[in-house]
Amino acid sequence: MKVTVVGAGNVGATCADVLAYREIANEVVLVDIKEGFAEGKALDIWQKSPINLYDTRTVGVTNDYSRTANSDVVVITSGLPRKPGMTRDDLISTNAGIVRSVTENVIKHSPDAIIIVVSNPLDVMTYAAHITSKLPRTKVMGMAGILDTARYRAFLAEELNVSPKDIQAVLMGGHGDTMVPLPRYTTVGGIPVTELIDSAKLDAIVDRTKNGGGELVKLMGTSAWYAPGSAAAQMVEAIVRDQKRVFPVCIKLEGEYGITGTYLGVPVVLGKNGIEKVIELQLNEDEMALLKASEKAVREVMDVLDNMPANA
């Protein structure tokens, strides 16, 4: 098995490191536009293989997509963070151009690859990669739900003083403050979380989860990388090892939840074919209203991309 990670920044390098350490693929190729950057990160990861005892070969290349040929899975982390003075539209335009270019190069050399998008704004970048690749929707997906769910579970574990291993949860919708946490589907060792924590504390944790990325930016001056990189690697593992894991993943909806054409996070089954099943939960009125609000917010961002000159 061969996995390519495009973008050797903090998120991409963390993803490559986790893939190597867990021996999820025989070879991990790290690609970046900065001369020598990916080569250095890959070499550093390879040099700790005798220490951490793994065999996965890590290779770094500068803009040479021929080295990515015949990849089974490709993770796209490329893109710029939003800078002071940059509008949302500027960010969408810049990163969509990057994601399109990367996708074209990836598909040229690995036409059967499954693509996982991590670049932001996540939902619309998944859209850009999907329409560029022309692959089935089951083979182009966005990583956000696993990260958001992990933050939610970590905060709950802290509040309840229990192991995060015993907390299961589902989040839906867009990545950001319109995400839809579902306490009704959150359990601790099989016990509904609502039996273990009062509603005010649970609401506070939900709000903290929605702003989880922003909290880290305020603390560090930059966006997160350990958890996002690990989340992307977990998706790769589910595909490469055909684990049939149930994860919240961004996908183009085609009628599920009464939504068509919008890219939203929903629970799916991940296996060797990519998204093997979209799971439709029986949402109540309040939950469905939140999901529709999230759809509206994501659709507005998709419309920004659609209305840009290059897409007219």
mmCIF file of C-alpha atoms in Angstrom:
data_model
loop_
_atom_site.group_PDB
_atom_site.id
_atom_site.type_symbol
_atom_site.label_atom_id
_atom_site.label_comp_id
_atom_site.label_asym_id
_atom_site.label_seq_id
_atom_site.Cartn_x
_atom_site.Cartn_y
_atom_site.Cartn_z
ATOM 1 C CA MET A 1 0.000 0.000 0.000
ATOM 2 C CA LYS A 2 1.132 3.506 -0.870
ATOM 3 C CA VAL A 3 -0.146 6.737 0.630
ATOM 4 C CA THR A 4 0.680 10.279 -0.485
ATOM 5 C CA VAL A 5 0.369 13.316 1.764
ATOM 6 C CA VAL A 6 0.413 16.638 -0.102
ATOM 7 C CA GLY A 7 1.637 19.482 2.065
ATOM 8 C CA ALA A 8 4.544 18.930 4.456
ATOM 9 C CA GLY A 9 3.496 21.559 6.975
ATOM 10 C CA ASN A 10 2.566 20.677 10.528
ATOM 11 C CA VAL A 11 -0.668 18.842 9.679
ATOM 12 C CA GLY A 12 0.736 16.938 6.709
ATOM 13 C CA ALA A 13 3.945 15.971 8.508
ATOM 14 C CA THR A 14 1.982 14.796 11.558
ATOM 15 C CA CYS A 15 -0.266 12.699 9.319
ATOM 16 C CA ALA A 16 2.765 11.148 7.585
ATOM 17 C CA ASP A 17 4.410 10.476 10.949
ATOM 18 C CA VAL A 18 1.337 8.696 12.342
ATOM 19 C CA LEU A 19 0.957 6.650 9.147
ATOM 20 C CA ALA A 20 4.599 5.563 9.380
ATOM 21 C CA TYR A 21 4.611 4.901 13.110
ATOM 22 C CA ARG A 22 1.456 2.759 12.876
ATOM 23 C CA GLU A 23 2.771 0.991 9.739
ATOM 24 C CA ILE A 24 -0.449 1.726 7.885
ATOM 25 C CA ALA A 25 1.258 1.700 4.478
ATOM 26 C CA ASN A 26 4.448 0.297 2.977
ATOM 27 C CA GLU A 27 5.399 3.717 1.636
ATOM 28 C CA VAL A 28 4.387 7.265 2.502
ATOM 29 C CA VAL A 29 5.262 10.013 0.025
ATOM 30 C CA LEU A 30 5.313 13.571 1.343
ATOM 31 C CA VAL A 31 5.003 16.353 -1.270
ATOM 32 C CA ASP A 32 5.540 20.089 -0.878
ATOM 33 C CA ILE A 33 6.291 23.103 -3.098
ATOM 34 C CA LYS A 34 9.069 24.383 -0.816
ATOM 35 C CA GLU A 35 12.440 23.064 -1.980
ATOM 36 C CA GLY A 36 13.819 20.397 0.364
ATOM 37 C CA PHE A 37 11.042 20.811 2.938
ATOM 38 C CA ALA A 38 9.241 17.512 2.335
ATOM 39 C CA GLU A 39 12.553 15.713 1.855
ATOM 40 C CA GLY A 40 13.727 16.890 5.260
ATOM 41 C CA LYS A 41 10.499 15.998 7.080
ATOM 42 C CA ALA A 42 10.396 12.547 5.454
ATOM 43 C CA LEU A 43 14.041 11.892 6.270
ATOM 44 C CA ASP A 44 13.501 12.866 9.897
ATOM 45 C CA ILE A 45 10.516 10.477 10.156
ATOM 46 C CA TRP A 46 12.524 7.676 8.525
ATOM 47 C CA GLN A 47 15.476 8.205 10.866
ATOM 48 C CA LYS A 48 13.352 7.467 13.909
ATOM 49 C CA SER A 49 12.142 4.151 12.485
ATOM 50 C CA PRO A 50 14.917 2.235 14.328
ATOM 51 C CA ILE A 51 13.868 3.966 17.568
ATOM 52 C CA ASN A 52 10.115 3.443 17.264
ATOM 53 C CA LEU A 53 10.468 0.152 15.376
ATOM 54 C CA TYR A 54 8.525 0.520 12.143
ATOM 55 C CA ASP A 55 9.249 -0.404 8.515
ATOM 56 C CA THR A 56 7.198 2.147 6.581
ATOM 57 C CA ARG A 57 9.432 4.022 4.138
ATOM 58 C CA THR A 58 8.902 7.774 4.078
ATOM 59 C CA VAL A 59 9.960 9.686 0.970
ATOM 60 C CA GLY A 60 9.868 13.456 0.432
ATOM 61 C CA VAL A 61 9.704 15.226 -2.935
ATOM 62 C CA THR A 62 9.454 18.810 -4.147
ATOM 63 C CA ASN A 63 6.596 19.185 -6.622
ATOM 64 C CA ASP A 64 7.363 15.855 -8.316
ATOM 65 C CA TYR A 65 4.019 14.099 -8.576
ATOM 66 C CA SER A 66 5.490 11.287 -10.661
ATOM 67 C CA ARG A 67 6.816 9.922 -7.350
ATOM 68 C CA THR A 68 3.238 9.667 -6.081
ATOM 69 C CA ALA A 69 2.151 7.328 -8.916
ATOM 70 C CA ASN A 70 -0.181 4.478 -8.004
ATOM 71 C CA SER A 71 -1.038 5.823 -4.571
ATOM 72 C CA ASP A 72 -3.983 4.066 -2.935
ATOM 73 C CA VAL A 73 -4.938 7.065 -0.804
ATOM 74 C CA VAL A 74 -3.970 10.743 -1.104
ATOM 75 C CA VAL A 75 -4.348 13.235 1.736
ATOM 76 C CA ILE A 76 -4.450 16.911 0.698
ATOM 77 C CA THR A 77 -3.400 19.348 3.414
ATOM 78 C CA SER A 78 -2.120 22.104 1.101
ATOM 79 C CA GLY A 79 -3.358 25.656 1.454
ATOM 80 C CA LEU A 80 -2.715 28.933 3.203
ATOM 81 C CA PRO A 81 -4.044 29.883 6.628
ATOM 82 C CA ARG A 82 -6.210 32.981 6.780
ATOM 83 C CA LYS A 83 -3.972 35.999 7.353
ATOM 84 C CA PRO A 84 -4.796 39.434 8.826
ATOM 85 C CA GLY A 85 -6.657 41.527 6.276
ATOM 86 C CA MET A 86 -7.557 38.501 4.156
ATOM 87 C CA THR A 87 -11.272 38.137 3.461
ATOM 88 C CA ARG A 88 -13.048 34.804 3.435
ATOM 89 C CA ASP A 89 -13.431 35.147 -0.335
ATOM 90 C CA ASP A 90 -9.670 35.690 -0.724
ATOM 91 C CA LEU A 91 -8.976 32.546 1.270
ATOM 92 C CA ILE A 92 -11.469 30.502 -0.740
ATOM 93 C CA SER A 93 -10.055 31.734 -4.054
ATOM 94 C CA THR A 94 -6.426 31.087 -3.090
ATOM 95 C CA ASN A 95 -6.936 27.676 -1.515
ATOM 96 C CA ALA A 96 -9.365 26.467 -4.165
ATOM 97 C CA GLY A 97 -6.705 27.183 -6.785
ATOM 98 C CA ILE A 98 -4.155 25.199 -4.783
ATOM 99 C CA VAL A 99 -6.513 22.275 -4.154
ATOM 100 C CA ARG A 100 -7.541 22.131 -7.829
ATOM 101 C CA SER A 101 -3.941 22.054 -8.989
ATOM 102 C CA VAL A 102 -2.981 19.377 -6.468
ATOM 103 C CA THR A 103 -6.005 17.263 -7.375
ATOM 104 C CA GLU A 104 -5.217 17.445 -11.093
ATOM 105 C CA ASN A 105 -1.643 16.290 -10.461
ATOM 106 C CA VAL A 106 -2.756 13.534 -8.105
ATOM 107 C CA ILE A 107 -5.349 12.131 -10.516
ATOM 108 C CA LYS A 108 -2.888 12.259 -13.420
ATOM 109 C CA HIS A 109 -0.610 9.779 -11.649
ATOM 110 C CA SER A 110 -3.080 7.905 -9.405
ATOM 111 C CA PRO A 111 -6.452 7.853 -11.196
ATOM 112 C CA ASP A 112 -7.894 5.278 -8.806
ATOM 113 C CA ALA A 113 -6.803 6.946 -5.569
ATOM 114 C CA ILE A 114 -9.183 7.795 -2.767
ATOM 115 C CA ILE A 115 -8.792 11.471 -1.803
ATOM 116 C CA ILE A 116 -9.061 12.889 1.712
ATOM 117 C CA VAL A 117 -9.182 16.690 1.926
ATOM 118 C CA VAL A 118 -7.953 18.505 5.039
ATOM 119 C CA SER A 119 -7.444 21.989 3.536
ATOM 120 C CA ASN A 120 -9.690 24.825 4.736
ATOM 121 C CA PRO A 121 -12.392 25.995 4.350
ATOM 122 C CA LEU A 122 -12.909 22.221 4.593
ATOM 123 C CA ASP A 123 -16.372 21.695 3.137
ATOM 124 C CA VAL A 124 -15.844 23.885 0.072
ATOM 125 C CA MET A 125 -12.316 22.529 -0.529
ATOM 126 C CA THR A 126 -13.814 19.013 -0.597
ATOM 127 C CA TYR A 127 -16.237 20.353 -3.201
ATOM 128 C CA ALA A 128 -13.335 21.803 -5.242
ATOM 129 C CA ALA A 129 -11.420 18.510 -5.139
ATOM 130 C CA HIS A 130 -14.481 16.467 -6.043
ATOM 131 C CA ILE A 131 -15.488 18.461 -9.116
ATOM 132 C CA THR A 132 -11.851 18.639 -10.264
ATOM 133 C CA SER A 133 -11.188 14.917 -9.857
ATOM 134 C CA LYS A 134 -14.487 13.816 -11.470
ATOM 135 C CA LEU A 135 -14.346 10.782 -9.175
ATOM 136 C CA PRO A 136 -17.461 9.281 -7.556
ATOM 137 C CA ARG A 137 -18.493 11.083 -4.368
ATOM 138 C CA THR A 138 -17.569 7.982 -2.364
ATOM 139 C CA LYS A 139 -13.886 8.487 -3.247
ATOM 140 C CA VAL A 140 -13.464 12.175 -2.366
ATOM 141 C CA MET A 141 -14.138 13.163 1.226
ATOM 142 C CA GLY A 142 -13.251 15.763 3.813
ATOM 143 C CA MET A 143 -11.723 15.274 7.239
ATOM 144 C CA ALA A 144 -13.413 17.391 9.890
ATOM 145 C CA GLY A 145 -15.903 15.262 11.784
ATOM 146 C CA ILE A 146 -13.278 13.003 13.364
ATOM 147 C CA LEU A 147 -11.348 16.043 14.599
ATOM 148 C CA ASP A 148 -14.445 17.810 15.916
ATOM 149 C CA THR A 149 -15.699 14.617 17.562
ATOM 150 C CA ALA A 150 -12.291 14.046 19.160
ATOM 151 C CA ARG A 151 -12.326 17.526 20.683
ATOM 152 C CA TYR A 152 -15.870 16.983 21.988
ATOM 153 C CA ARG A 153 -14.916 13.614 23.507
ATOM 154 C CA ALA A 154 -11.704 15.005 25.021
ATOM 155 C CA PHE A 155 -13.599 17.855 26.706
ATOM 156 C CA LEU A 156 -16.203 15.413 28.041
ATOM 157 C CA ALA A 157 -13.509 13.075 29.369
ATOM 158 C CA GLU A 158 -11.911 16.016 31.181
ATOM 159 C CA GLU A 159 -15.196 17.153 32.718
ATOM 160 C CA LEU A 160 -16.293 13.658 33.767
ATOM 161 C CA ASN A 161 -12.787 12.502 34.774
ATOM 162 C CA VAL A 162 -13.083 9.340 32.690
ATOM 163 C CA SER A 163 -11.024 7.774 29.917
ATOM 164 C CA PRO A 164 -11.611 9.284 26.461
ATOM 165 C CA LYS A 165 -11.476 5.700 25.162
ATOM 166 C CA ASP A 166 -14.926 5.058 26.634
ATOM 167 C CA ILE A 167 -16.654 8.039 25.028
ATOM 168 C CA GLN A 168 -18.447 7.644 21.704
ATOM 169 C CA ALA A 169 -20.098 10.536 19.924
ATOM 170 C CA VAL A 170 -21.479 11.768 16.617
ATOM 171 C CA LEU A 171 -21.183 15.238 15.112
ATOM 172 C CA MET A 172 -22.728 16.393 11.861
ATOM 173 C CA GLY A 173 -22.833 19.415 9.582
ATOM 174 C CA GLY A 174 -20.166 21.851 8.479
ATOM 175 C CA HIS A 175 -16.737 22.316 10.015
ATOM 176 C CA GLY A 176 -16.842 25.338 12.309
ATOM 177 C CA ASP A 177 -19.401 27.084 14.448
ATOM 178 C CA THR A 178 -22.355 25.598 12.526
ATOM 179 C CA MET A 179 -21.366 21.997 13.350
ATOM 180 C CA VAL A 180 -24.141 19.924 14.906
ATOM 181 C CA PRO A 181 -23.111 17.972 18.020
ATOM 182 C CA LEU A 182 -25.652 15.297 18.950
ATOM 183 C CA PRO A 183 -25.725 14.694 22.735
ATOM 184 C CA ARG A 184 -28.550 12.196 22.160
ATOM 185 C CA TYR A 185 -26.028 9.966 20.363
ATOM 186 C CA THR A 186 -23.199 10.537 22.872
ATOM 187 C CA THR A 187 -22.381 7.758 25.322
ATOM 188 C CA VAL A 188 -19.824 7.031 28.041
ATOM 189 C CA GLY A 189 -19.189 3.312 28.294
ATOM 190 C CA GLY A 190 -22.638 2.803 26.790
ATOM 191 C CA ILE A 191 -24.318 5.211 29.252
ATOM 192 C CA PRO A 192 -26.074 8.238 27.686
ATOM 193 C CA VAL A 193 -24.008 11.316 28.486
ATOM 194 C CA THR A 194 -27.150 13.185 29.535
ATOM 195 C CA GLU A 195 -27.355 10.902 32.595
ATOM 196 C CA LEU A 196 -23.848 11.883 33.705
ATOM 197 C CA ILE A 197 -23.671 15.638 33.163
ATOM 198 C CA ASP A 198 -26.151 18.499 33.562
ATOM 199 C CA SER A 199 -27.426 20.330 30.522
ATOM 200 C CA ALA A 200 -25.631 23.624 31.287
ATOM 201 C CA LYS A 201 -22.220 21.941 31.429
ATOM 202 C CA LEU A 202 -22.988 19.903 28.323
ATOM 203 C CA ASP A 203 -24.016 23.045 26.423
ATOM 204 C CA ALA A 204 -20.763 24.722 27.458
ATOM 205 C CA ILE A 205 -18.757 21.753 26.154
ATOM 206 C CA VAL A 206 -20.680 21.824 22.888
ATOM 207 C CA ASP A 207 -19.889 25.531 22.494
ATOM 208 C CA ARG A 208 -16.233 24.929 23.305
ATOM 209 C CA THR A 209 -16.151 22.184 20.658
ATOM 210 C CA LYS A 210 -17.612 24.500 18.039
ATOM 211 C CA ASN A 211 -14.835 26.982 18.731
ATOM 212 C CA GLY A 212 -12.135 24.355 19.319
ATOM 213 C CA GLY A 213 -9.936 25.486 16.447
ATOM 214 C CA GLY A 214 -10.166 29.142 17.430
ATOM 215 C CA GLU A 215 -9.196 28.351 21.023
ATOM 216 C CA LEU A 216 -5.940 26.802 19.818
ATOM 217 C CA VAL A 217 -5.175 29.684 17.462
ATOM 218 C CA LYS A 218 -5.548 32.120 20.375
ATOM 219 C CA LEU A 219 -3.198 30.037 22.525
ATOM 220 C CA MET A 220 -0.528 29.277 19.922
ATOM 221 C CA GLY A 221 -0.933 31.927 17.263
ATOM 222 C CA THR A 222 -1.421 29.197 14.668
ATOM 223 C CA SER A 223 -3.874 26.410 13.925
ATOM 224 C CA ALA A 224 -3.741 22.904 15.364
ATOM 225 C CA TRP A 225 -1.787 20.028 13.834
ATOM 226 C CA TYR A 226 -1.427 16.999 16.132
ATOM 227 C CA ALA A 227 -5.133 16.192 16.292
ATOM 228 C CA PRO A 228 -5.962 17.102 12.639
ATOM 229 C CA GLY A 229 -2.997 15.099 11.316
ATOM 230 C CA SER A 230 -3.895 12.110 13.474
ATOM 231 C CA ALA A 231 -7.548 12.310 12.420
ATOM 232 C CA ALA A 232 -6.610 12.202 8.730
ATOM 233 C CA ALA A 233 -4.326 9.222 9.415
ATOM 234 C CA GLN A 234 -7.183 7.404 11.139
ATOM 235 C CA MET A 235 -9.304 7.792 7.994
ATOM 236 C CA VAL A 236 -6.432 6.450 5.869
ATOM 237 C CA GLU A 237 -6.097 3.452 8.173
ATOM 238 C CA ALA A 238 -9.809 2.636 7.938
ATOM 239 C CA ILE A 239 -9.534 2.625 4.127
ATOM 240 C CA VAL A 240 -6.194 0.836 3.733
ATOM 241 C CA ARG A 241 -7.102 -1.879 6.247
ATOM 242 C CA ASP A 242 -10.736 -2.096 5.124
ATOM 243 C CA GLN A 243 -11.874 -1.643 8.711
ATOM 244 C CA LYS A 244 -15.473 -0.579 8.001
ATOM 245 C CA ARG A 245 -15.151 2.108 10.674
ATOM 246 C CA VAL A 246 -18.095 4.419 11.364
ATOM 247 C CA PHE A 247 -16.887 8.016 11.283
ATOM 248 C CA PRO A 248 -18.411 11.449 10.612
ATOM 249 C CA VAL A 249 -16.990 12.469 7.220
ATOM 250 C CA CYS A 250 -17.656 15.334 4.790
ATOM 251 C CA ILE A 251 -19.326 14.039 1.618
ATOM 252 C CA LYS A 252 -21.579 15.404 -1.106
ATOM 253 C CA LEU A 253 -25.128 14.546 -0.042
ATOM 254 C CA GLU A 254 -27.469 13.207 -2.691
ATOM 255 C CA GLY A 255 -30.833 13.151 -0.959
ATOM 256 C CA GLU A 256 -29.741 11.957 2.470
ATOM 257 C CA TYR A 257 -31.339 14.020 5.243
ATOM 258 C CA GLY A 258 -33.382 15.731 2.525
ATOM 259 C CA ILE A 259 -30.255 17.542 1.272
ATOM 260 C CA THR A 260 -28.854 17.408 -2.251
ATOM 261 C CA GLY A 261 -25.649 18.885 -3.644
ATOM 262 C CA THR A 262 -24.162 20.234 -0.413
ATOM 263 C CA TYR A 263 -20.982 18.886 1.193
ATOM 264 C CA LEU A 264 -21.639 18.150 4.865
ATOM 265 C CA GLY A 265 -20.299 15.944 7.616
ATOM 266 C CA VAL A 266 -22.451 12.872 8.224
ATOM 267 C CA PRO A 267 -21.763 9.418 9.705
ATOM 268 C CA VAL A 268 -20.486 6.937 7.126
ATOM 269 C CA VAL A 269 -18.847 3.523 6.905
ATOM 270 C CA LEU A 270 -15.227 3.792 5.716
ATOM 271 C CA GLY A 271 -13.550 0.837 4.028
ATOM 272 C CA LYS A 272 -11.385 -0.147 1.084
ATOM 273 C CA ASN A 273 -13.782 1.420 -1.423
ATOM 274 C CA GLY A 274 -13.859 4.738 0.403
ATOM 275 C CA ILE A 275 -17.274 5.708 1.714
ATOM 276 C CA GLU A 276 -19.152 2.425 1.549
ATOM 277 C CA LYS A 277 -22.378 3.631 3.166
ATOM 278 C CA VAL A 278 -23.925 6.905 4.311
ATOM 279 C CA ILE A 279 -25.765 6.357 7.593
ATOM 280 C CA GLU A 280 -29.032 8.259 7.992
ATOM 281 C CA LEU A 281 -29.893 8.960 11.617
ATOM 282 C CA GLN A 282 -33.446 9.669 12.692
ATOM 283 C CA LEU A 283 -32.962 13.276 13.728
ATOM 284 C CA ASN A 284 -35.571 15.070 15.789
ATOM 285 C CA GLU A 285 -36.946 18.490 14.808
ATOM 286 C CA ASP A 286 -34.334 20.502 16.712
ATOM 287 C CA GLU A 287 -31.425 18.457 15.354
ATOM 288 C CA MET A 288 -32.735 18.686 11.795
ATOM 289 C CA ALA A 289 -33.155 22.447 12.143
ATOM 290 C CA LEU A 290 -29.504 22.745 13.189
ATOM 291 C CA LEU A 291 -28.416 20.583 10.262
ATOM 292 C CA LYS A 292 -30.417 22.708 7.819
ATOM 293 C CA ALA A 293 -28.809 25.866 9.262
ATOM 294 C CA SER A 294 -25.390 24.268 8.769
ATOM 295 C CA GLU A 295 -26.344 23.342 5.200
ATOM 296 C CA LYS A 296 -27.295 26.967 4.516
ATOM 297 C CA ALA A 297 -23.951 28.236 5.839
ATOM 298 C CA VAL A 298 -21.941 25.734 3.772
ATOM 299 C CA ARG A 299 -24.030 26.394 0.679
ATOM 300 C CA GLU A 300 -23.248 30.112 0.944
ATOM 301 C CA VAL A 301 -19.512 29.357 0.924
ATOM 302 C CA MET A 302 -19.942 26.959 -2.013
ATOM 303 C CA ASP A 303 -21.787 29.735 -3.857
ATOM 304 C CA VAL A 304 -18.806 32.053 -3.306
ATOM 305 C CA LEU A 305 -16.616 29.524 -5.117
ATOM 306 C CA ASP A 306 -19.182 28.989 -7.876
ATOM 307 C CA ASN A 307 -19.465 32.739 -8.510
ATOM 308 C CA MET A 308 -15.749 33.427 -8.775
ATOM 309 C CA PRO A 309 -14.577 34.427 -12.299
ATOM 310 C CA ALA A 310 -12.697 31.170 -12.868
ATOM 311 C CA ASN A 311 -15.900 29.237 -12.242
ATOM 312 C CA ALA A 312 -18.318 31.497 -14.104
#
